PDB file of C-alpha atoms and ligand atoms in Angstrom:
ATOM      1  CA  MET A 300      -8.062   2.208 -22.027  1.00  0.00           C
ATOM      2  CA  SER A 301     -10.541  -0.050 -20.091  1.00  0.00           C
ATOM      3  CA  GLU A 302     -10.101  -1.271 -16.551  1.00  0.00           C
ATOM      4  CA  GLU A 303     -10.624  -4.816 -17.804  1.00  0.00           C
ATOM      5  CA  ASP A 304      -7.145  -4.736 -19.190  1.00  0.00           C
ATOM      6  CA  LEU A 305      -5.576  -4.406 -15.771  1.00  0.00           C
ATOM      7  CA  ARG A 306      -3.190  -7.129 -14.570  1.00  0.00           C
ATOM      8  CA  LEU A 307      -2.726  -7.676 -10.819  1.00  0.00           C
ATOM      9  CA  ALA A 308       0.238  -9.586  -9.435  1.00  0.00           C
ATOM     10  CA  VAL A 309      -0.500 -10.989  -5.986  1.00  0.00           C
ATOM     11  CA  ILE A 310       2.777 -11.795  -4.210  1.00  0.00           C
ATOM     12  CA  ILE A 311       2.925 -14.303  -1.384  1.00  0.00           C
ATOM     13  CA  GLY A 312       5.686 -13.025   0.887  1.00  0.00           C
ATOM     14  CA  SER A 313       6.418 -16.014   3.151  1.00  0.00           C
ATOM     15  CA  VAL A 314       8.023 -19.297   2.352  1.00  0.00           C
ATOM     16  CA  ARG A 315       8.319 -21.302   5.471  1.00  0.00           C
ATOM     17  CA  GLU A 316       6.952 -24.785   6.053  1.00  0.00           C
ATOM     18  CA  GLY A 317       3.427 -24.559   7.495  1.00  0.00           C
ATOM     19  CA  ARG A 318       3.029 -20.901   6.533  1.00  0.00           C
ATOM     20  CA  SER A 319      -0.422 -19.171   6.529  1.00  0.00           C
ATOM     21  CA  GLY A 320       0.445 -17.068   3.483  1.00  0.00           C
ATOM     22  CA  PRO A 321      -1.335 -19.401   0.919  1.00  0.00           C
ATOM     23  CA  ALA A 322      -4.555 -19.415   2.966  1.00  0.00           C
ATOM     24  CA  VAL A 323      -4.590 -15.598   3.128  1.00  0.00           C
ATOM     25  CA  ALA A 324      -3.724 -15.327  -0.544  1.00  0.00           C
ATOM     26  CA  SER A 325      -6.327 -17.794  -1.602  1.00  0.00           C
ATOM     27  CA  TRP A 326      -9.029 -15.857   0.194  1.00  0.00           C
ATOM     28  CA  PHE A 327      -7.760 -12.581  -1.277  1.00  0.00           C
ATOM     29  CA  VAL A 328      -7.500 -13.917  -4.816  1.00  0.00           C
ATOM     30  CA  GLY A 329     -11.174 -14.935  -4.558  1.00  0.00           C
ATOM     31  CA  GLU A 330     -12.101 -11.369  -3.520  1.00  0.00           C
ATOM     32  CA  ALA A 331      -9.976  -9.892  -6.329  1.00  0.00           C
ATOM     33  CA  GLU A 332     -11.471 -12.076  -8.975  1.00  0.00           C
ATOM     34  CA  ALA A 333     -15.021 -11.409  -7.771  1.00  0.00           C
ATOM     35  CA  PHE A 334     -14.262  -7.715  -7.933  1.00  0.00           C
ATOM     36  CA  GLY A 335     -14.027  -8.207 -11.638  1.00  0.00           C
ATOM     37  CA  LEU A 336     -11.549  -5.550 -12.913  1.00  0.00           C
ATOM     38  CA  PHE A 337      -8.237  -7.485 -12.655  1.00  0.00           C
ATOM     39  CA  GLU A 338      -6.639 -10.396 -14.226  1.00  0.00           C
ATOM     40  CA  VAL A 339      -4.845 -12.007 -11.282  1.00  0.00           C
ATOM     41  CA  ASP A 340      -1.431 -13.668 -11.427  1.00  0.00           C
ATOM     42  CA  VAL A 341      -0.140 -15.260  -8.107  1.00  0.00           C
ATOM     43  CA  VAL A 342       3.605 -14.964  -7.571  1.00  0.00           C
ATOM     44  CA  ASP A 343       4.451 -17.375  -4.724  1.00  0.00           C
ATOM     45  CA  LEU A 344       7.923 -16.753  -3.416  1.00  0.00           C
ATOM     46  CA  ALA A 345       8.171 -20.357  -2.308  1.00  0.00           C
ATOM     47  CA  GLU A 346       8.272 -21.230  -5.994  1.00  0.00           C
ATOM     48  CA  VAL A 347      10.848 -18.525  -6.957  1.00  0.00           C
ATOM     49  CA  GLU A 348      14.561 -19.258  -6.592  1.00  0.00           C
ATOM     50  CA  LEU A 349      16.473 -15.976  -6.393  1.00  0.00           C
ATOM     51  CA  PRO A 350      20.133 -15.941  -5.229  1.00  0.00           C
ATOM     52  CA  LEU A 351      20.560 -14.149  -1.979  1.00  0.00           C
ATOM     53  CA  SER A 352      23.542 -12.106  -3.113  1.00  0.00           C
ATOM     54  CA  LEU A 353      22.866  -9.377  -5.682  1.00  0.00           C
ATOM     55  CA  THR A 354      26.604  -9.668  -6.737  1.00  0.00           C
ATOM     56  CA  GLN A 355      26.493 -13.370  -7.033  1.00  0.00           C
ATOM     57  CA  ARG A 356      26.601 -14.480 -10.667  1.00  0.00           C
ATOM     58  CA  PRO A 357      23.876 -17.127 -10.799  1.00  0.00           C
ATOM     59  CA  ALA A 358      24.174 -20.271 -12.810  1.00  0.00           C
ATOM     60  CA  PRO A 359      21.955 -20.490 -15.965  1.00  0.00           C
ATOM     61  CA  GLU A 360      19.003 -22.133 -14.142  1.00  0.00           C
ATOM     62  CA  PRO A 361      18.342 -19.418 -11.591  1.00  0.00           C
ATOM     63  CA  ALA A 362      18.723 -16.816 -14.316  1.00  0.00           C
ATOM     64  CA  VAL A 363      15.905 -18.417 -16.244  1.00  0.00           C
ATOM     65  CA  VAL A 364      13.698 -18.415 -13.175  1.00  0.00           C
ATOM     66  CA  LEU A 365      14.634 -14.805 -12.554  1.00  0.00           C
ATOM     67  CA  ALA A 366      13.707 -13.714 -16.008  1.00  0.00           C
ATOM     68  CA  ASP A 367      10.353 -15.445 -15.685  1.00  0.00           C
ATOM     69  CA  VAL A 368       9.440 -13.692 -12.443  1.00  0.00           C
ATOM     70  CA  GLY A 369      10.785 -10.410 -13.777  1.00  0.00           C
ATOM     71  CA  GLY A 370       8.555 -10.670 -16.843  1.00  0.00           C
ATOM     72  CA  ARG A 371       5.481 -11.410 -14.719  1.00  0.00           C
ATOM     73  CA  LEU A 372       6.170  -8.426 -12.462  1.00  0.00           C
ATOM     74  CA  GLU A 373       6.911  -6.211 -15.468  1.00  0.00           C
ATOM     75  CA  SER A 374       3.626  -7.059 -17.123  1.00  0.00           C
ATOM     76  CA  ALA A 375       1.622  -6.220 -14.021  1.00  0.00           C
ATOM     77  CA  ASP A 376      -0.252  -2.926 -13.726  1.00  0.00           C
ATOM     78  CA  ALA A 377      -0.686  -3.308  -9.962  1.00  0.00           C
ATOM     79  CA  PHE A 378       0.597  -5.390  -7.064  1.00  0.00           C
ATOM     80  CA  VAL A 379      -0.894  -6.665  -3.846  1.00  0.00           C
ATOM     81  CA  VAL A 380       1.717  -7.944  -1.326  1.00  0.00           C
ATOM     82  CA  ILE A 381       0.448 -10.603   1.073  1.00  0.00           C
ATOM     83  CA  THR A 382       2.795 -10.025   4.036  1.00  0.00           C
ATOM     84  CA  PRO A 383       3.226 -11.524   7.344  1.00  0.00           C
ATOM     85  CA  GLU A 384       5.159  -9.748  10.138  1.00  0.00           C
ATOM     86  CA  TYR A 385       8.479 -11.276  11.189  1.00  0.00           C
ATOM     87  CA  ASN A 386      10.166  -9.508  14.055  1.00  0.00           C
ATOM     88  CA  HIS A 387       8.401  -6.193  13.446  1.00  0.00           C
ATOM     89  CA  SER A 388       9.196  -6.241   9.732  1.00  0.00           C
ATOM     90  CA  PHE A 389       8.495  -8.090   6.478  1.00  0.00           C
ATOM     91  CA  THR A 390      10.253 -11.250   5.301  1.00  0.00           C
ATOM     92  CA  ALA A 391      13.690 -11.607   3.901  1.00  0.00           C
ATOM     93  CA  PRO A 392      12.513 -13.432   0.707  1.00  0.00           C
ATOM     94  CA  LEU A 393      10.206 -10.480   0.007  1.00  0.00           C
ATOM     95  CA  LYS A 394      13.059  -8.017   0.354  1.00  0.00           C
ATOM     96  CA  ASN A 395      15.159 -10.145  -1.896  1.00  0.00           C
ATOM     97  CA  LEU A 396      12.480 -10.219  -4.629  1.00  0.00           C
ATOM     98  CA  ILE A 397      12.105  -6.429  -4.403  1.00  0.00           C
ATOM     99  CA  ASP A 398      15.880  -5.865  -4.532  1.00  0.00           C
ATOM    100  CA  TRP A 399      16.352  -8.045  -7.598  1.00  0.00           C
ATOM    101  CA  HIS A 400      13.755  -6.080  -9.536  1.00  0.00           C
ATOM    102  CA  ARG A 401      13.920  -2.384 -10.116  1.00  0.00           C
ATOM    103  CA  SER A 402      11.791  -1.304 -13.108  1.00  0.00           C
ATOM    104  CA  PRO A 403       8.645  -3.460 -12.635  1.00  0.00           C
ATOM    105  CA  TRP A 404       7.503  -1.332  -9.732  1.00  0.00           C
ATOM    106  CA  HIS A 405       7.996   2.089 -11.364  1.00  0.00           C
ATOM    107  CA  ALA A 406       4.817   4.208 -11.514  1.00  0.00           C
ATOM    108  CA  LYS A 407       2.483   1.444 -10.404  1.00  0.00           C
ATOM    109  CA  PRO A 408       0.292   0.976  -7.273  1.00  0.00           C
ATOM    110  CA  VAL A 409       0.982  -1.471  -4.502  1.00  0.00           C
ATOM    111  CA  GLY A 410      -1.659  -2.637  -1.995  1.00  0.00           C
ATOM    112  CA  PHE A 411      -1.214  -4.787   1.126  1.00  0.00           C
ATOM    113  CA  VAL A 412      -2.923  -7.660   2.801  1.00  0.00           C
ATOM    114  CA  SER A 413      -1.132  -8.220   6.089  1.00  0.00           C
ATOM    115  CA  TYR A 414      -1.309 -10.755   8.881  1.00  0.00           C
ATOM    116  CA  GLY A 415       0.512 -11.687  12.009  1.00  0.00           C
ATOM    117  CA  GLY A 416       0.001 -11.807  15.799  1.00  0.00           C
ATOM    118  CA  LEU A 417      -1.232  -8.744  17.680  1.00  0.00           C
ATOM    119  CA  SER A 418      -0.031  -6.256  15.141  1.00  0.00           C
ATOM    120  CA  GLY A 419      -1.847  -7.842  12.219  1.00  0.00           C
ATOM    121  CA  GLY A 420       1.295  -7.275  10.189  1.00  0.00           C
ATOM    122  CA  LEU A 421       0.805  -3.541  10.066  1.00  0.00           C
ATOM    123  CA  ARG A 422       4.457  -2.788  11.066  1.00  0.00           C
ATOM    124  CA  ALA A 423       5.580  -4.850   8.099  1.00  0.00           C
ATOM    125  CA  VAL A 424       3.241  -2.762   5.848  1.00  0.00           C
ATOM    126  CA  GLU A 425       4.608   0.550   7.096  1.00  0.00           C
ATOM    127  CA  GLN A 426       8.120  -0.560   6.389  1.00  0.00           C
ATOM    128  CA  LEU A 427       7.194  -1.759   2.876  1.00  0.00           C
ATOM    129  CA  ARG A 428       5.784   1.628   2.135  1.00  0.00           C
ATOM    130  CA  GLN A 429       9.216   3.184   2.638  1.00  0.00           C
ATOM    131  CA  VAL A 430      10.784   0.501   0.396  1.00  0.00           C
ATOM    132  CA  PHE A 431       8.355   0.915  -2.375  1.00  0.00           C
ATOM    133  CA  ALA A 432       8.759   4.759  -2.293  1.00  0.00           C
ATOM    134  CA  GLU A 433      12.353   4.254  -3.226  1.00  0.00           C
ATOM    135  CA  LEU A 434      11.182   2.198  -6.213  1.00  0.00           C
ATOM    136  CA  HIS A 435       8.837   4.920  -7.511  1.00  0.00           C
ATOM    137  CA  ALA A 436       5.753   3.010  -6.636  1.00  0.00           C
ATOM    138  CA  THR A 437       2.580   4.359  -5.106  1.00  0.00           C
ATOM    139  CA  THR A 438       1.240   2.518  -2.074  1.00  0.00           C
ATOM    140  CA  VAL A 439      -2.482   2.461  -1.492  1.00  0.00           C
ATOM    141  CA  ARG A 440      -3.635   3.922   1.865  1.00  0.00           C
ATOM    142  CA  ASP A 441      -6.298   1.379   2.526  1.00  0.00           C
ATOM    143  CA  THR A 442      -5.235  -2.095   3.604  1.00  0.00           C
ATOM    144  CA  VAL A 443      -6.531  -5.428   4.817  1.00  0.00           C
ATOM    145  CA  SER A 444      -5.082  -6.923   7.990  1.00  0.00           C
ATOM    146  CA  PHE A 445      -5.648 -10.113  10.053  1.00  0.00           C
ATOM    147  CA  HIS A 446      -4.695 -10.054  13.730  1.00  0.00           C
ATOM    148  CA  ASN A 447      -3.781 -13.408  15.268  1.00  0.00           C
ATOM    149  CA  VAL A 448      -4.280 -14.897  11.920  1.00  0.00           C
ATOM    150  CA  TRP A 449      -4.055 -18.560  13.337  1.00  0.00           C
ATOM    151  CA  GLU A 450      -7.397 -17.939  15.072  1.00  0.00           C
ATOM    152  CA  GLN A 451      -9.074 -17.274  11.761  1.00  0.00           C
ATOM    153  CA  LEU A 452      -7.954 -20.484  10.040  1.00  0.00           C
ATOM    154  CA  GLY A 453     -10.565 -23.263   9.756  1.00  0.00           C
ATOM    155  CA  GLU A 454      -9.874 -26.958  10.128  1.00  0.00           C
ATOM    156  CA  ASP A 455      -9.568 -27.138   6.366  1.00  0.00           C
ATOM    157  CA  GLY A 456      -6.721 -24.705   6.535  1.00  0.00           C
ATOM    158  CA  ARG A 457      -8.679 -21.984   4.850  1.00  0.00           C
ATOM    159  CA  LEU A 458      -9.306 -18.558   6.146  1.00  0.00           C
ATOM    160  CA  ARG A 459     -12.709 -18.121   7.734  1.00  0.00           C
ATOM    161  CA  THR A 460     -13.644 -14.487   7.165  1.00  0.00           C
ATOM    162  CA  THR A 461     -16.530 -12.324   6.421  1.00  0.00           C
ATOM    163  CA  ASP A 462     -15.428  -9.061   8.080  1.00  0.00           C
ATOM    164  CA  ALA A 463     -12.573  -8.505   5.700  1.00  0.00           C
ATOM    165  CA  ALA A 464     -14.565  -8.499   2.492  1.00  0.00           C
ATOM    166  CA  ILE A 465     -15.449  -4.791   2.786  1.00  0.00           C
ATOM    167  CA  PRO A 466     -11.933  -3.574   3.438  1.00  0.00           C
ATOM    168  CA  ALA A 467     -10.711  -5.658   0.621  1.00  0.00           C
ATOM    169  CA  LYS A 468     -13.246  -4.145  -1.769  1.00  0.00           C
ATOM    170  CA  VAL A 469     -12.235  -0.627  -0.585  1.00  0.00           C
ATOM    171  CA  MET A 470      -8.595  -1.448  -1.228  1.00  0.00           C
ATOM    172  CA  LEU A 471      -9.314  -2.965  -4.620  1.00  0.00           C
ATOM    173  CA  GLU A 472     -11.277   0.080  -5.626  1.00  0.00           C
ATOM    174  CA  LYS A 473      -8.339   2.390  -4.870  1.00  0.00           C
ATOM    175  CA  LEU A 474      -5.920   0.035  -6.469  1.00  0.00           C
ATOM    176  CA  ALA A 475      -7.989   0.004  -9.631  1.00  0.00           C
ATOM    177  CA  TRP A 476      -8.142   3.784  -9.724  1.00  0.00           C
ATOM    178  CA  TRP A 477      -4.404   4.093  -9.389  1.00  0.00           C
ATOM    179  CA  ALA A 478      -3.679   1.256 -11.809  1.00  0.00           C
ATOM    180  CA  THR A 479      -5.936   2.822 -14.519  1.00  0.00           C
ATOM    181  CA  ALA A 480      -4.613   6.341 -13.886  1.00  0.00           C
ATOM    182  CA  LEU A 481      -0.952   5.276 -13.907  1.00  0.00           C
ATOM    183  CA  LYS A 482      -1.300   2.862 -16.896  1.00  0.00           C
ATOM    184  CA  ASP A 483      -2.859   5.683 -18.959  1.00  0.00           C
ATOM    185  CA  ALA A 484      -0.074   8.099 -17.845  1.00  0.00           C
ATOM    186  CA  ARG A 485       2.708   5.608 -18.712  1.00  0.00           C
ATOM    187  CA  ALA A 486       1.142   5.111 -22.117  1.00  0.00           C
ATOM    188  CA  LEU A 487       1.010   8.847 -22.645  1.00  0.00           C
ATOM    189  CA  ARG A 488       4.446   9.567 -21.382  1.00  0.00           C
ATOM    190  CA  PRO A 489       7.011   6.808 -20.490  1.00  0.00           C
ATOM    191  CA  TYR A 490       7.999   7.069 -16.819  1.00  0.00           C
ATOM    192  CA  SER A 491      11.594   8.164 -16.228  1.00  0.00           C
ATOM    193  CA  ALA A 492      12.963   7.003 -12.917  1.00  0.00           C
TER     194      ALA A 492
HETATM  195  C1  LIG B 725      10.358 -15.546  12.664  1.00  0.00           C
HETATM  196  C2  LIG B 725       9.012 -15.042  13.112  1.00  0.00           C
HETATM  197  C3  LIG B 725       8.895 -13.756  13.687  1.00  0.00           C
HETATM  198  C4  LIG B 725       7.622 -13.298  14.003  1.00  0.00           C
HETATM  199  N1  LIG B 725       7.480 -12.070  14.527  1.00  0.00           N
HETATM  200  C5  LIG B 725       6.331 -11.536  14.724  1.00  0.00           C
HETATM  201  C6  LIG B 725       6.177 -10.124  15.134  1.00  0.00           C
HETATM  202  O1  LIG B 725       7.111  -9.425  15.240  1.00  0.00           O
HETATM  203  N2  LIG B 725       4.912  -9.650  15.308  1.00  0.00           N
HETATM  204  C7  LIG B 725       3.856 -10.391  15.138  1.00  0.00           C
HETATM  205  O2  LIG B 725       2.677  -9.899  15.194  1.00  0.00           O
HETATM  206  N3  LIG B 725       3.853 -11.689  14.675  1.00  0.00           N
HETATM  207  C8  LIG B 725       5.074 -12.277  14.516  1.00  0.00           C
HETATM  208  N4  LIG B 725       5.206 -13.545  14.143  1.00  0.00           N
HETATM  209  C9  LIG B 725       3.998 -14.304  13.796  1.00  0.00           C
HETATM  210  C10 LIG B 725       3.667 -14.372  12.362  1.00  0.00           C
HETATM  211  O3  LIG B 725       3.359 -13.034  11.856  1.00  0.00           O
HETATM  212  C11 LIG B 725       2.586 -15.370  12.159  1.00  0.00           C
HETATM  213  O4  LIG B 725       2.972 -16.625  12.568  1.00  0.00           O
HETATM  214  C12 LIG B 725       2.364 -15.492  10.546  1.00  0.00           C
HETATM  215  O5  LIG B 725       1.353 -16.494  10.412  1.00  0.00           O
HETATM  216  C13 LIG B 725       3.593 -15.839   9.861  1.00  0.00           C
HETATM  217  O6  LIG B 725       3.344 -15.901   8.447  1.00  0.00           O
HETATM  218  P1  LIG B 725       3.574 -17.288   7.701  1.00  0.00           P
HETATM  219  O7  LIG B 725       2.640 -18.298   8.460  1.00  0.00           O
HETATM  220  O8  LIG B 725       2.917 -17.059   6.325  1.00  0.00           O
HETATM  221  O9  LIG B 725       4.948 -17.658   7.679  1.00  0.00           O
HETATM  222  C14 LIG B 725       6.482 -14.074  13.790  1.00  0.00           C
HETATM  223  C15 LIG B 725       6.619 -15.356  13.175  1.00  0.00           C
HETATM  224  C16 LIG B 725       7.861 -15.801  12.813  1.00  0.00           C
HETATM  225  C17 LIG B 725       8.018 -17.212  12.159  1.00  0.00           C
END
């Protein structure tokens, strides 16, 4: 199995008006595509309508949206979560996405690009590691983080960054290693959660 077959879902974890998430994601997607081993799919939670209650029986329309996102997550071999920090944690829409989907994460690697104020979103990342462990996912040690992210946004709204290219490459290398190893392993022996 070659690494060119690897699919990477990049999840934008914030949805608020005026958010920085798309700027961070746009920069990272450029890095991931230049890296050359992943086919990248961006899952923007602002475009995903998931009911907040897991017991709520959704009307047909949300169910269709749900199936679409579920299929995209299921077909991914690896994930990168673009996460801000809200009140020392990650966002509610991100938790909702994770809680709605169980099997797509099983035996797959998850990397993080975080941002925020002083913390650079690192507390959100450490909490996400605990959540993904419950879902049988492997989180990648190396991360990319942006402290005081608003200082790094240009007038065009894009992220001005050169320093983060090296950590991004390190994270992508580890993600590709895990994605390849776990894809091969899942093909050899289906993962039983
Ligand atoms: C509700 C809320 C809570 C926040 N809490 C924190 C925090 O605990 N630590 C931190 O470093 N930044 C915090 N911030 C700053 C955000 O991480 C920063 O504004 C980031 O750009 C938010 O992501 P977004 O622009 O994609 O929504 C908070 C922002 C919001 C809106």
